[in-house]
């Protein structure tokens, strides 16, 4: 599983940073992508990565400020020209559907695939076999949300030789053991799945927040997350200015990660006042509170390993 930052700037693009967007590439064999926010020129940023627009299955919008959503109509329209683009799920605040309907109507746009729009209510907003996504409101100048993606645990590897030694024949019984179910043999003995399989492979938790000042739901979203992506628009001594604009500082992001028990923090949404050469100082400031603090950068791709496993799921 890999997270690629497509834009890490706040408010407006600069020569060094585009506005907010990031893409999560799901592990093999699926290898599809989920997009979080879609600021202006996001589809151009995607052209500088291996991620294909046709492989984007879902888009999660945190709020309707332009630097988080103005790239969405163009990306959705362009996706119609990519062969193999199937249905796409779109999640975001109330008003997202009306925004798209207005743009598509005014520009005579038509999508060649099914777009499934869900406007958010707090709690679980999406669930499938492998993942659950929750959303909770944050505190910004407009309605804004954070997302918590939880990967479900998977059964550990089956030790087929050990199972055979216990008398389990080749066939469906091995599959049941591999899937975590105990089996009963023809002679009446029971073989427990836990006796012939490795421990479950723990799923990952990734938390991606929209713009926010410190608020209670951050801890709820980020509790024990393997990766927390938190805005840090301003440096630590600018808390008053950050609050006036509905944003957070580096120190507030670090404190949120510390209190939530997150494993890693990546800061993003940096004010255009900060240049690349300023990032080391901002990271050092955050690390005074949370040592595993890092700065996002445009087109930076980071691995998110399963807990206790090597930093790769294979190659997509």
Coordinates of C-alpha atoms in Angstrom, one line a residue:
X1 CA 0.0 0.0 0.0
X2 CA 1.4 3.3 -1.0
X3 CA 0.3 7.0 -0.5
X4 CA 1.4 9.5 -3.1
X5 CA 1.2 13.2 -2.3
X6 CA -0.1 15.0 -5.5
X7 CA -0.3 18.5 -3.9
X8 CA 0.9 19.7 -0.5
X9 CA 0.3 23.5 -0.7
X10 CA -2.5 25.6 0.9
X11 CA -4.8 28.0 -0.7
X12 CA -3.2 28.4 -4.1
X13 CA -0.5 26.6 -6.1
X14 CA 3.1 27.7 -6.0
X15 CA 6.1 26.8 -8.1
X16 CA 7.1 24.2 -5.5
X17 CA 3.7 22.9 -4.4
X18 CA 0.4 22.2 -6.0
X19 CA -2.9 22.4 -4.0
X20 CA -4.2 19.5 -2.0
X21 CA -4.6 16.0 -3.4
X22 CA -3.2 12.6 -2.5
X23 CA -3.7 9.1 -3.9
X24 CA -3.7 5.8 -2.0
X25 CA -2.7 2.8 -4.2
X26 CA -4.1 -0.4 -2.8
X27 CA -1.9 -3.5 -2.6
X28 CA -1.6 -6.2 -5.3
X29 CA -3.4 -7.9 -6.9
X30 CA -6.0 -5.1 -6.8
X31 CA -3.6 -2.2 -7.5
X32 CA -6.4 0.3 -7.9
X33 CA -6.3 3.8 -6.4
X34 CA -8.4 6.0 -4.0
X35 CA -8.0 9.7 -4.3
X36 CA -8.4 12.1 -1.3
X37 CA -9.2 15.6 -2.4
X38 CA -8.7 16.9 -5.9
X39 CA -7.4 20.4 -6.1
X40 CA -6.7 22.2 -9.4
X41 CA -4.3 20.4 -11.8
X42 CA -4.6 17.1 -9.9
X43 CA -4.9 15.2 -13.1
X44 CA -1.7 16.8 -14.4
X45 CA 0.1 15.7 -11.3
X46 CA -1.2 12.1 -11.8
X47 CA 0.6 12.2 -15.2
X48 CA 3.9 12.3 -13.3
X49 CA 3.1 9.1 -11.4
X50 CA 2.4 5.5 -12.4
X51 CA -1.2 5.9 -11.3
X52 CA -3.7 5.7 -14.2
X53 CA -7.0 7.7 -14.0
X54 CA -8.8 4.6 -15.1
X55 CA -7.6 2.8 -12.0
X56 CA -9.1 5.3 -9.6
X57 CA -12.1 3.6 -8.0
X58 CA -13.1 6.2 -5.4
X59 CA -12.6 9.8 -4.5
X60 CA -13.0 11.2 -1.0
X61 CA -13.5 15.0 -0.7
X62 CA -12.9 16.6 2.6
X63 CA -14.6 20.0 1.9
X64 CA -15.7 22.2 -0.9
X65 CA -13.0 24.9 -0.8
X66 CA -11.5 25.3 -4.3
X67 CA -8.0 24.2 -3.4
X68 CA -9.5 20.8 -2.5
X69 CA -12.1 20.3 -5.2
X70 CA -11.5 22.5 -8.3
X71 CA -9.7 19.8 -10.1
X72 CA -12.5 17.3 -9.7
X73 CA -14.8 18.2 -12.7
X74 CA -11.9 18.0 -15.1
X75 CA -10.6 14.7 -13.7
X76 CA -14.0 13.1 -13.8
X77 CA -14.5 14.3 -17.4
X78 CA -11.1 13.1 -18.6
X79 CA -11.7 9.7 -17.0
X80 CA -14.4 9.0 -19.7
X81 CA -11.6 9.0 -22.3
X82 CA -9.6 6.2 -20.5
X83 CA -10.4 2.7 -21.7
X84 CA -11.6 0.3 -18.9
X85 CA -12.8 3.1 -16.6
X86 CA -15.5 1.4 -14.6
X87 CA -17.9 2.9 -12.0
X88 CA -16.5 5.5 -9.6
X89 CA -17.6 6.2 -6.1
X90 CA -17.4 9.8 -4.9
X91 CA -17.8 10.8 -1.3
X92 CA -17.9 14.4 0.2
X93 CA -19.9 17.0 2.0
X94 CA -23.5 18.1 1.4
X95 CA -23.4 20.3 -1.7
X96 CA -20.9 18.2 -3.7
X97 CA -23.6 16.7 -5.9
X98 CA -25.1 20.1 -6.7
X99 CA -21.6 21.5 -7.4
X100 CA -20.9 18.8 -10.0
X101 CA -24.3 19.1 -11.6
X102 CA -23.9 22.8 -12.1
X103 CA -20.4 22.5 -13.6
X104 CA -21.4 19.6 -15.9
X105 CA -24.6 21.4 -17.0
X106 CA -22.8 24.6 -17.8
X107 CA -20.0 22.9 -19.7
X108 CA -22.2 20.3 -21.5
X109 CA -20.2 17.5 -20.0
X110 CA -21.3 13.9 -20.0
X111 CA -19.6 10.9 -18.2
X112 CA -19.3 7.6 -19.9
X113 CA -19.3 5.6 -16.7
X114 CA -21.4 5.4 -13.6
X115 CA -20.7 8.0 -10.9
X116 CA -22.0 7.0 -7.5
X117 CA -22.2 10.1 -5.2
X118 CA -22.5 9.8 -1.4
X119 CA -22.9 13.0 0.6
X120 CA -21.5 12.3 4.1
X121 CA -23.1 11.6 7.4
X122 CA -20.8 10.7 10.3
X123 CA -19.8 7.1 10.9
X124 CA -19.1 4.3 8.4
X125 CA -19.5 5.7 4.9
X126 CA -18.2 2.8 2.9
X127 CA -17.4 -0.9 3.6
X128 CA -16.3 -3.8 1.4
X129 CA -14.6 -7.1 1.9
X130 CA -11.1 -5.6 2.6
X131 CA -11.7 -2.1 3.9
X132 CA -13.9 0.1 6.0
X133 CA -14.0 3.9 5.7
X134 CA -15.4 6.2 8.4
X135 CA -15.9 9.9 8.2
X136 CA -16.3 12.5 11.0
X137 CA -16.7 16.3 10.9
X138 CA -13.7 18.5 11.7
X139 CA -13.7 22.2 12.6
X140 CA -13.0 24.6 9.7
X141 CA -14.6 27.7 8.2
X142 CA -16.9 25.5 6.1
X143 CA -18.2 21.9 6.7
X144 CA -15.1 19.7 6.5
X145 CA -14.4 16.1 7.2
X146 CA -11.7 13.6 8.0
X147 CA -11.5 10.0 6.9
X148 CA -10.3 6.9 8.7
X149 CA -9.5 3.9 6.4
X150 CA -9.2 0.6 8.2
X151 CA -7.9 -2.5 6.4
X152 CA -9.4 -5.7 7.7
X153 CA -7.2 -8.4 9.2
X154 CA -6.4 -11.3 6.9
X155 CA -5.8 -14.9 8.0
X156 CA -2.1 -15.9 8.4
X157 CA -0.4 -18.2 6.0
X158 CA -1.3 -21.9 6.2
X159 CA 1.4 -24.4 7.0
X160 CA 0.2 -27.1 4.6
X161 CA 2.9 -29.6 5.6
X162 CA 1.9 -29.4 9.3
X163 CA -1.8 -29.8 8.3
X164 CA -1.0 -32.9 6.3
X165 CA 1.0 -34.3 9.2
X166 CA -2.1 -34.0 11.3
X167 CA -4.1 -36.0 8.7
X168 CA -5.8 -33.2 6.8
X169 CA -6.3 -34.4 3.2
X170 CA -5.8 -32.2 0.1
X171 CA -9.0 -30.4 -0.8
X172 CA -11.6 -28.2 0.7
X173 CA -10.6 -28.8 4.3
X174 CA -7.2 -27.1 3.7
X175 CA -9.1 -24.1 2.3
X176 CA -11.3 -23.9 5.4
X177 CA -8.2 -24.0 7.7
X178 CA -6.6 -21.3 5.6
X179 CA -9.7 -19.1 6.0
X180 CA -9.6 -19.4 9.8
X181 CA -12.2 -22.2 10.3
X182 CA -11.6 -25.3 12.4
X183 CA -12.3 -28.6 10.6
X184 CA -13.4 -32.0 11.7
X185 CA -11.7 -35.0 10.1
X186 CA -13.4 -38.3 9.1
X187 CA -11.9 -40.0 12.1
X188 CA -13.6 -37.5 14.4
X189 CA -10.6 -35.5 15.4
X190 CA -10.7 -31.7 15.2
X191 CA -7.9 -29.7 13.7
X192 CA -7.9 -26.0 14.7
X193 CA -7.0 -23.4 12.2
X194 CA -4.8 -21.6 14.8
X195 CA -2.6 -24.8 15.1
X196 CA -1.7 -24.8 11.4
X197 CA -1.7 -21.1 10.4
X198 CA 0.4 -18.1 11.2
X199 CA -1.1 -15.3 13.3
X200 CA -3.6 -13.1 11.5
X201 CA -2.0 -10.3 9.3
X202 CA -3.1 -7.1 11.0
X203 CA -4.7 -4.5 8.8
X204 CA -3.5 -1.0 8.4
X205 CA -5.2 2.2 9.6
X206 CA -4.7 5.4 7.6
X207 CA -6.2 8.7 8.7
X208 CA -6.5 11.6 6.3
X209 CA -7.8 14.9 7.6
X210 CA -9.1 17.9 5.9
X211 CA -8.5 21.5 7.0
X212 CA -9.1 21.9 10.7
X213 CA -8.3 23.6 14.0
X214 CA -7.7 21.2 16.9
X215 CA -10.9 19.4 17.7
X216 CA -12.2 16.2 19.5
X217 CA -12.9 14.2 16.4
X218 CA -9.2 14.2 15.4
X219 CA -8.4 11.8 18.2
X220 CA -11.4 9.6 17.1
X221 CA -10.2 9.5 13.5
X222 CA -6.5 9.0 14.3
X223 CA -6.6 6.6 17.2
X224 CA -3.6 4.2 16.9
X225 CA -3.3 5.0 13.1
X226 CA -0.4 3.6 11.3
X227 CA -0.3 6.8 9.3
X228 CA -1.9 10.2 10.1
X229 CA -1.9 12.9 7.4
X230 CA -2.6 16.2 9.1
X231 CA -2.6 19.7 7.8
X232 CA 0.1 22.0 9.2
X233 CA -0.5 25.3 7.4
X234 CA 1.6 27.4 9.7
X235 CA 4.6 27.1 12.0
X236 CA 4.2 26.5 15.7
X237 CA 4.3 30.2 16.9
X238 CA 1.5 31.2 14.6
X239 CA -1.4 29.4 16.4
X240 CA -3.5 32.6 16.6
X241 CA -3.3 33.2 12.9
X242 CA -4.0 29.5 12.2
X243 CA -7.1 29.6 14.3
X244 CA -8.4 32.7 12.6
X245 CA -8.3 30.9 9.3
X246 CA -9.5 27.5 10.6
X247 CA -6.1 25.8 10.3
X248 CA -3.5 24.1 12.4
X249 CA 0.2 24.5 13.1
X250 CA 3.1 22.0 13.0
X251 CA 3.0 21.7 16.8
X252 CA -0.7 21.1 16.9
X253 CA -0.4 18.4 14.2
X254 CA 2.3 16.8 16.2
X255 CA 0.4 17.0 19.5
X256 CA -2.6 15.4 17.7
X257 CA -0.5 12.5 16.6
X258 CA 1.0 12.0 20.0
X259 CA -2.3 12.1 21.8
X260 CA -3.9 9.7 19.3
X261 CA -1.1 7.1 19.5
X262 CA -0.4 7.3 15.8
X263 CA 2.7 5.6 14.5
X264 CA 3.7 8.2 11.8
X265 CA 2.7 11.7 11.0
X266 CA 2.9 13.3 7.6
X267 CA 2.2 17.0 7.5
X268 CA 0.8 18.8 4.5
X269 CA -1.2 21.9 3.3
X270 CA 1.7 24.2 3.9
X271 CA 1.3 27.9 3.5
X272 CA 3.0 29.4 0.4
X273 CA 5.2 31.4 2.7
X274 CA 7.2 28.3 3.3
X275 CA 9.7 27.1 0.7
X276 CA 11.4 23.7 0.4
X277 CA 14.3 25.0 2.3
X278 CA 12.0 25.7 5.3
X279 CA 10.8 22.1 5.6
X280 CA 13.6 20.8 7.8
X281 CA 12.9 23.5 10.4
X282 CA 9.1 22.7 10.4
X283 CA 9.8 19.0 10.8
X284 CA 12.3 19.6 13.6
X285 CA 9.7 21.7 15.4
X286 CA 7.1 19.0 15.1
X287 CA 9.6 16.3 16.3
X288 CA 10.0 18.1 19.6
X289 CA 6.5 16.7 20.4
X290 CA 6.3 13.7 18.1
X291 CA 9.6 12.2 16.8
X292 CA 7.9 10.3 13.8
X293 CA 6.9 13.6 12.1
X294 CA 7.6 14.2 8.4
X295 CA 6.8 16.7 5.7
X296 CA 4.8 15.8 2.6
X297 CA 6.1 16.9 -0.7
X298 CA 4.6 16.9 -4.2
X299 CA 5.0 13.5 -5.9
X300 CA 6.5 11.9 -2.8
X301 CA 5.3 8.3 -2.5
X302 CA 5.5 6.6 0.9
X303 CA 5.0 2.9 1.8
X304 CA 2.5 2.0 4.5
X305 CA 3.4 -1.5 5.6
X306 CA 1.3 -3.8 7.6
X307 CA 2.2 -3.8 11.3
X308 CA 5.2 -5.9 11.9
X309 CA 5.8 -6.7 8.2
X310 CA 8.4 -5.5 5.6
X311 CA 7.7 -2.2 3.8
X312 CA 6.2 -3.8 0.6
X313 CA 3.2 -5.7 -0.5
X314 CA 4.7 -6.5 -3.9
X315 CA 4.7 -4.5 -7.1
X316 CA 1.6 -3.2 -8.8

